[in-house]
Amino acid sequence: MQVADVFKFKNPEIKALHLTWIAFFITFYVWFNMAPLASSMLKSVNWLTAEDLKLFAICNVALTIPARIIVGMALDRFGPRRVFSVLLVTMAIPALVFAFGETRTQLLVSRLVLSSIGASFVVGIHMTAMWFKPKDIGFAEGFYAGWGNFGSAAAAMTLPTIAITMYGGDDGWRWAIAQSAFVMAAYGVYYWFAITDGPVGTVHRKPRKTAALEVSSWGDMVKLILWTIPLVGILAVLVWRIQKLGYLDATGAAIAYAVIAAIVVYQIVQILRVNVPILKKGVPEDDKYPFNSVAALNSTYFANFGAELAVVSMLPMFFEKTWSLSPTAAGLIAASFAFVNLVARPMGGLVSDRLGNRRFVMLSYMLGIAIGFALMGLLNSSWPLVIAVAITVFTSFFVQGAEGATFGIIPSIKRRLTGQISGMAGAYGNVGAVFYLTIYTFVDANQFFFIIAAGGFISWLVCLMWLKEPESAFSDEYYVSSVDRQIEQELKA
């Protein structure tokens, strides 16, 4: 696949790619519609405080983690077209409740529910994998994700203007948010009729069970359990932070911790229920896949997407304080980190396609992340600002490229489990963000960059030991095992 191919709109796979990144773009636009309107909200609603908005910001990412896991399971069962359409339409409801909420509770609960929209990422990843062959998947996934993630930047750039010039008044921010919700719901209906789950005749390969990821050995089942615990367990950190902010008393926190523990136990039970019968029966050699590769890619997304979300949250203040810049100038310079996404992420996928060795590309990007953040940790006011910006862009290039490279590998690990593997890796990105942002409350900015650099280096080591080059990673078709064919025959019967 050539870069110029993305302009061949009549090609069915290119049309599907554009339809899908637009859907992803809209979900991120709606997901991050609160931050650019925060000051307008504080001015127009006298019962709202800055502390309330901090809490809403935490809630805004809270349920993304379990939602990505659940949506990943739904993808393998219902297919990406249905899941994406339903997500687009249903998430418009909490967005509208938030837009017209009249109490703190309404705003908090609606923002908490709306955080599930972050699961849209894994839906599009799955849909793109349905349309593109293994040899082209890196660039296709990177292009999809690059433009989609730009939705958050687009919201920051346009929503204040829409609120002021189109609607105006104290309730302008409400109508600006509501407008984005209406557009999302309408696109969800359109998406249902405009696209199919892959080209006509494509076989939607499904796992035998969607309650938990299938594995190939007893050892892999233990590893899956160990990697599942942090996915839900990280929510305990959020509960701790909410309690520290004074929005939750000890009893409420205890109940929340108990619920989180119950969900972890439930997930472990599901893993046992799905895998014990399969492992007792025996997994055919041609159906086995290396779970170590899944774990390695969980670590990369923790270290790259988690770092991105965390750094974007603190970078403007870092530039403002270190070089005594105005908030506006610092914000514009810090935006360079996210803006690189438009080019770096597709390029990460493209490089993964072209070099003929996806593992080597992944290792190179993760090492680049470690070096980049280590350099950022050395920055102080004695450094020329232009050099600091150059290092920031350099680091961002590797961060975003690593995200593209991660999802250039995932579809080739195990075709029928793509949704679940994407969901798990995607969720680890949010786990990383929560982890890093919590760490940031205890250290200064330079120490924070060194910690993120260490995270990138650890992930590089994990990939060096565990990540394997997937079979048929550059083939015209995805690998099909005897179990895939058996499931296909059972579905036809």
XYZ file of C-alpha atoms in Angstrom:
493
model
C 0.000 0.000 0.000
C 1.281 3.435 -0.993
C 0.558 6.693 0.834
C -1.150 7.978 -2.322
C -3.650 5.118 -2.072
C -5.518 6.913 0.722
C -6.840 9.315 -1.933
C -8.390 6.518 -3.996
C -11.784 7.016 -2.436
C -13.577 4.632 -4.793
C -11.613 1.648 -3.506
C -13.838 -0.155 -0.995
C -11.092 -0.605 1.597
C -10.068 3.069 1.361
C -13.706 4.137 1.719
C -13.996 1.913 4.787
C -10.803 3.411 6.229
C -12.115 6.960 5.839
C -15.561 6.102 7.208
C -13.951 4.488 10.233
C -11.407 7.183 11.129
C -14.164 9.792 10.874
C -16.197 7.781 13.392
C -13.146 7.551 15.661
C -12.441 11.277 15.201
C -15.986 12.157 16.294
C -15.805 9.974 19.403
C -12.569 11.641 20.534
C -14.046 15.049 19.735
C -16.955 14.281 22.068
C -14.768 12.525 24.655
C -12.581 15.607 25.148
C -15.296 18.254 24.785
C -15.160 19.365 28.429
C -11.585 20.708 28.809
C -11.772 23.527 26.214
C -15.076 24.719 27.689
C -14.063 24.423 31.343
C -13.582 28.169 31.895
C -16.956 28.899 30.262
C -18.599 26.339 32.535
C -17.108 27.933 35.654
C -18.303 31.403 34.591
C -21.864 30.379 33.759
C -22.606 27.848 36.545
C -22.203 29.362 40.002
C -22.423 26.048 41.863
C -19.523 24.525 39.917
C -15.923 24.755 41.191
C -12.478 24.104 39.750
C -12.200 21.080 42.052
C -15.381 19.673 40.508
C -13.809 19.897 37.072
C -10.669 18.090 38.300
C -12.872 15.283 39.520
C -14.777 15.193 36.227
C -11.429 14.952 34.407
C -10.545 11.855 36.423
C -13.967 10.363 35.735
C -13.446 11.111 32.059
C -10.890 8.294 31.782
C -12.113 5.979 34.541
C -14.399 3.546 32.724
C -12.421 3.553 29.492
C -10.305 0.713 30.872
C -13.091 -1.829 31.539
C -15.031 -0.536 28.525
C -12.161 -1.404 26.177
C -12.094 -4.940 27.552
C -15.861 -5.406 27.296
C -16.050 -3.834 23.844
C -13.166 -6.041 22.735
C -15.244 -9.091 23.664
C -18.335 -7.659 21.942
C -16.318 -7.082 18.774
C -15.418 -10.721 18.418
C -19.062 -11.680 18.866
C -21.031 -8.993 16.999
C -18.493 -7.467 14.621
C -17.176 -3.875 14.490
C -19.991 -2.347 12.390
C -22.685 -3.063 14.938
C -20.529 -2.262 17.938
C -19.288 1.063 16.542
C -22.787 2.182 15.498
C -24.293 1.283 18.867
C -21.430 2.998 20.710
C -21.812 6.202 18.691
C -25.566 6.396 19.281
C -25.699 5.351 22.936
C -22.799 7.535 24.075
C -24.678 10.564 22.776
C -27.041 10.109 25.739
C -24.514 10.793 28.554
C -23.027 13.574 26.416
C -26.446 15.269 26.284
C -27.015 14.678 30.004
C -23.674 16.348 30.691
C -24.536 19.238 28.373
C -27.791 20.036 30.172
C -26.997 18.698 33.680
C -28.196 20.883 36.536
C -26.455 19.191 39.478
C -22.940 18.020 40.303
C -24.165 14.440 40.494
C -25.667 14.574 37.014
C -22.453 15.955 35.572
C -20.257 13.476 37.443
C -22.282 10.381 36.543
C -22.743 11.399 32.914
C -19.003 12.106 32.533
C -18.225 8.755 34.155
C -20.507 6.888 31.734
C -19.233 8.920 28.798
C -15.685 7.762 29.522
C -16.711 4.434 27.966
C -16.523 6.153 24.605
C -12.754 5.753 24.737
C -13.370 2.138 23.752
C -14.037 3.396 20.217
C -10.320 3.043 19.493
C -10.336 -0.748 19.595
C -13.479 -0.930 17.461
C -11.857 0.907 14.579
C -8.674 -1.113 14.948
C -10.728 -4.265 14.470
C -12.696 -2.849 11.531
C -9.503 -1.721 9.785
C -7.989 -5.169 10.266
C -11.072 -6.657 8.590
C -10.497 -4.573 5.451
C -6.706 -4.601 5.007
C -4.270 -7.418 4.360
C -1.438 -8.187 6.793
C 1.208 -6.558 4.594
C -0.666 -3.213 4.623
C -2.138 -3.237 8.112
C 0.557 -1.136 9.787
C 0.005 1.990 7.713
C -3.786 1.521 7.631
C -4.002 1.237 11.423
C -1.619 4.158 11.913
C -3.576 6.378 9.506
C -6.836 5.482 11.247
C -5.493 6.150 14.734
C -3.553 9.289 13.818
C -6.567 11.156 12.484
C -8.850 9.794 15.145
C -6.681 10.978 18.005
C -6.614 14.390 16.347
C -10.276 14.681 17.355
C -9.258 15.820 20.823
C -7.110 18.606 19.370
C -9.934 19.582 17.010
C -12.303 19.861 19.978
C -9.859 22.182 21.752
C -9.518 24.356 18.672
C -13.182 24.642 17.647
C -15.551 24.174 20.590
C -14.852 27.526 22.322
C -15.496 29.330 19.028
C -18.690 27.364 18.414
C -19.903 28.105 21.944
C -19.236 31.845 21.638
C -20.023 32.668 18.013
C -22.763 30.178 17.115
C -24.703 30.137 20.364
C -23.293 32.715 22.787
C -24.677 33.532 26.204
C -24.251 31.617 29.451
C -25.493 28.380 27.910
C -23.326 28.512 24.796
C -21.054 25.760 26.146
C -24.073 23.513 26.730
C -25.257 23.790 23.128
C -21.736 23.338 21.767
C -21.446 20.017 23.637
C -24.972 19.018 22.663
C -24.220 19.725 19.020
C -21.246 17.367 19.098
C -23.475 14.688 20.652
C -26.163 15.067 17.974
C -23.540 14.810 15.210
C -22.120 11.659 16.802
C -25.518 9.961 17.045
C -26.381 10.843 13.443
C -23.044 9.466 12.223
C -23.647 6.282 14.188
C -26.868 5.671 12.257
C -25.117 6.467 8.967
C -22.182 4.158 9.797
C -24.550 1.217 10.332
C -25.756 1.448 6.717
C -22.558 2.725 5.069
C -20.096 -0.057 5.851
C -19.805 -3.816 6.238
C -17.544 -5.963 8.406
C -14.855 -6.378 5.776
C -15.196 -6.889 2.007
C -18.140 -8.907 0.719
C -17.465 -12.576 1.361
C -15.154 -11.905 4.299
C -15.406 -14.514 7.006
C -15.755 -12.905 10.406
C -13.710 -15.321 12.459
C -14.981 -15.510 16.010
C -13.464 -16.998 19.164
C -15.118 -19.996 20.735
C -15.893 -17.930 23.840
C -15.961 -14.162 24.279
C -15.990 -14.058 28.089
C -12.192 -14.241 28.234
C -9.177 -14.489 25.969
C -8.265 -17.991 24.817
C -4.677 -19.089 25.489
C -2.506 -21.941 24.281
C -0.965 -23.404 27.448
C -1.374 -23.602 31.236
C 1.555 -21.252 31.663
C -0.065 -18.709 29.344
C -3.270 -18.933 31.394
C -1.349 -17.953 34.536
C 0.244 -15.053 32.653
C -3.175 -13.937 31.383
C -4.490 -13.855 34.956
C -1.489 -11.826 36.132
C -1.902 -9.334 33.263
C -5.664 -9.077 33.857
C -5.451 -8.003 37.507
C -3.956 -4.512 36.834
C -6.603 -3.783 34.188
C -9.332 -3.480 36.799
C -7.088 -3.075 39.838
C -5.854 0.318 38.578
C -9.357 1.667 39.253
C -8.509 1.372 42.950
C -5.966 4.141 42.382
C -8.727 6.322 40.981
C -10.920 5.596 43.995
C -8.019 6.544 46.268
C -7.556 9.837 44.418
C -11.267 10.658 44.527
C -11.323 9.932 48.250
C -8.255 12.136 48.784
C -10.036 14.976 46.987
C -12.852 14.648 49.496
C -15.596 13.542 47.127
C -15.889 10.069 48.625
C -16.058 9.081 52.277
C -14.402 6.003 53.811
C -17.543 3.893 53.515
C -18.033 4.763 49.880
C -14.385 4.036 49.145
C -14.601 0.666 50.912
C -17.627 -0.258 48.811
C -15.803 0.812 45.648
C -12.736 -1.257 46.574
C -14.991 -4.265 47.252
C -16.665 -3.890 43.844
C -13.280 -3.651 42.111
C -12.063 -6.760 43.935
C -15.254 -8.614 42.959
C -14.760 -7.680 39.299
C -11.157 -8.915 39.397
C -12.297 -12.228 40.873
C -15.071 -12.473 38.253
C -12.551 -11.894 35.456
C -10.277 -14.619 36.821
C -13.216 -17.033 37.063
C -14.119 -16.287 33.435
C -10.537 -16.964 32.341
C -10.669 -20.340 34.092
C -14.109 -21.211 32.704
C -13.054 -20.452 29.121
C -9.577 -21.932 29.122
C -9.568 -24.966 31.439
C -11.824 -27.059 29.110
C -9.804 -25.968 26.064
C -6.457 -26.798 27.671
C -7.701 -30.141 29.030
C -8.797 -31.090 25.529
C -5.502 -29.870 24.090
C -4.744 -27.025 21.690
C -3.675 -28.106 18.185
C -0.138 -27.006 17.319
C -1.309 -24.928 14.369
C -3.734 -22.992 16.614
C -1.253 -21.987 19.294
C -0.069 -18.421 19.585
C 2.529 -16.778 21.873
C 0.775 -14.960 24.740
C 4.165 -13.445 25.555
C 3.740 -11.281 22.465
C 0.385 -10.028 23.791
C 2.029 -9.210 27.118
C 4.877 -7.399 25.364
C 2.429 -5.272 23.370
C 0.458 -4.535 26.545
C 3.698 -3.127 27.937
C 4.410 -1.046 24.838
C 0.986 0.585 24.872
C 1.336 1.201 28.607
C 4.648 2.934 27.899
C 3.708 4.867 24.747
C -0.012 5.752 24.830
C 0.034 5.956 28.634
C 2.978 8.345 28.419
C 1.242 10.408 25.746
C -1.904 10.965 27.811
C 0.141 11.787 30.902
C 2.607 14.141 29.199
C -0.082 16.043 27.314
C -1.680 16.755 30.707
C 1.442 18.378 32.209
C 3.528 19.662 29.295
C 1.968 23.180 28.997
C 2.688 23.917 32.655
C 6.239 22.533 32.285
C 7.020 24.952 29.439
C 5.252 27.849 31.174
C 7.191 27.488 34.432
C 10.588 26.459 33.046
C 10.922 29.211 30.400
C 8.541 31.770 31.989
C 6.193 31.714 28.992
C 2.648 32.975 28.826
C -0.029 30.278 29.170
C -1.039 30.788 25.535
C 2.522 30.432 24.207
C 3.206 27.442 26.437
C -0.020 25.794 25.276
C 0.827 26.268 21.618
C 4.346 24.866 22.065
C 3.088 21.932 24.102
C 0.506 21.225 21.374
C 3.415 20.243 19.122
C 3.559 16.971 21.068
C 0.019 16.018 20.023
C 0.193 17.579 16.566
C 3.024 15.251 15.533
C 0.456 12.483 15.862
C -0.973 13.240 12.428
C 2.277 12.224 10.723
C 4.189 10.087 13.212
C 1.526 7.493 13.908
C 0.800 6.579 10.253
C 4.554 6.650 9.640
C 5.067 4.182 12.480
C 2.684 1.798 10.798
C 4.193 2.423 7.367
C 7.724 1.730 8.597
C 6.387 -1.421 10.244
C 4.986 -2.504 6.849
C 8.059 -1.626 4.800
C 11.043 -2.843 6.801
C 9.934 -6.463 6.755
C 10.489 -6.971 10.479
C 7.759 -5.638 12.779
C 9.614 -6.758 15.928
C 12.725 -4.741 15.012
C 10.595 -1.645 14.336
C 8.842 -2.030 17.681
C 12.153 -2.368 19.522
C 13.583 0.680 17.756
C 10.618 2.865 18.647
C 10.601 1.827 22.317
C 14.325 2.540 22.621
C 13.683 5.926 21.005
C 11.012 6.665 23.630
C 13.436 5.852 26.456
C 16.146 8.102 24.979
C 13.703 10.920 24.159
C 12.167 11.156 27.621
C 15.606 10.859 29.249
C 16.671 13.918 27.213
C 13.501 15.747 28.300
C 14.428 14.947 31.891
C 17.631 16.943 31.415
C 15.820 20.080 30.198
C 15.920 23.227 32.314
C 15.811 26.995 31.777
C 19.478 27.087 30.704
C 18.580 25.132 27.544
C 17.558 27.208 24.483
C 13.803 26.965 24.024
C 14.154 25.924 20.397
C 16.271 22.918 21.429
C 13.700 21.974 24.055
C 10.943 22.074 21.431
C 13.070 19.998 19.037
C 13.627 17.338 21.710
C 9.899 17.342 22.520
C 8.991 16.786 18.863
C 11.702 14.107 18.576
C 10.267 12.277 21.588
C 6.709 12.618 20.374
C 7.730 11.173 17.011
C 8.840 7.968 18.715
C 5.871 7.859 21.109
C 3.269 8.163 18.369
C 5.217 5.947 15.984
C 5.404 3.236 18.647
C 1.618 3.393 19.011
C 1.266 2.818 15.272
C 3.793 -0.008 15.336
C 1.977 -1.703 18.255
C -1.237 -1.992 16.314
C 0.666 -2.947 13.199
C 1.456 -6.230 14.957
C -1.716 -7.047 16.888
C -3.958 -8.188 13.989
C -1.340 -10.774 12.980
C -0.980 -12.435 16.391
C -4.273 -14.336 16.323
C -6.857 -13.319 13.762
C -10.006 -14.514 15.520
C -8.915 -12.884 18.801
C -8.022 -9.480 17.332
C -10.814 -7.683 19.168
C -9.912 -9.034 22.586
C -6.166 -8.533 22.125
C -6.748 -4.979 20.850
C -9.029 -4.295 23.794
C -6.490 -5.540 26.307
C -3.579 -3.602 24.805
C -5.735 -0.494 24.410
C -6.829 -0.714 28.028
C -3.206 -0.929 29.111
C -2.691 2.479 27.498
C -5.181 3.948 29.960
C -3.664 1.955 32.823
C -0.353 3.597 31.944
C -1.932 7.053 31.913
C -3.489 6.600 35.353
C -0.253 5.136 36.720
C 1.971 7.899 35.342
C -0.381 10.726 36.360
C -0.529 9.344 39.878
C 3.277 9.196 40.010
C 3.369 12.816 38.794
C 1.636 13.961 41.979
C 4.744 12.902 43.954
C 7.649 14.104 41.762
C 8.729 17.182 39.797
C 8.550 17.397 36.003
C 12.159 16.382 35.323
C 11.934 13.341 37.590
C 8.642 12.511 35.879
C 10.325 12.417 32.442
C 13.056 10.104 33.775
C 10.398 7.759 35.197
C 8.600 7.618 31.847
C 11.951 7.000 30.158
C 12.494 4.080 32.539
C 9.049 2.753 31.602
C 9.972 2.869 27.919
C 13.252 1.074 28.582
C 11.554 -1.656 30.636
C 9.059 -2.182 27.827
C 11.982 -2.398 25.375
C 13.491 -5.164 27.542
C 10.138 -6.971 27.712
C 9.822 -6.821 23.927
C 13.409 -7.991 23.490
C 12.668 -11.094 25.584
C 9.034 -11.859 24.700
C 7.917 -10.275 21.431
C 7.997 -12.631 18.464
C 7.649 -11.768 14.813
C 4.085 -12.915 14.020
C 3.519 -15.556 11.375
C 2.261 -14.265 8.027
C 2.870 -10.680 9.188
C 3.489 -9.607 5.584
C 1.270 -12.067 3.736
C -1.662 -11.362 1.460
C -3.984 -13.188 3.853
C -4.158 -13.804 7.595
C -3.125 -17.204 8.913
C -6.034 -19.634 9.341
C -5.702 -22.572 11.746
C -7.571 -25.870 11.906
C -9.653 -24.494 14.804
C -10.572 -21.424 12.731
C -11.858 -23.709 9.985
C -13.683 -25.900 12.513
C -15.464 -22.875 14.031
C -16.374 -21.707 10.536
C -17.908 -25.084 9.710
C -19.855 -25.111 12.993
C -21.291 -21.674 12.229
C -22.399 -22.819 8.789
C -24.035 -25.976 10.168
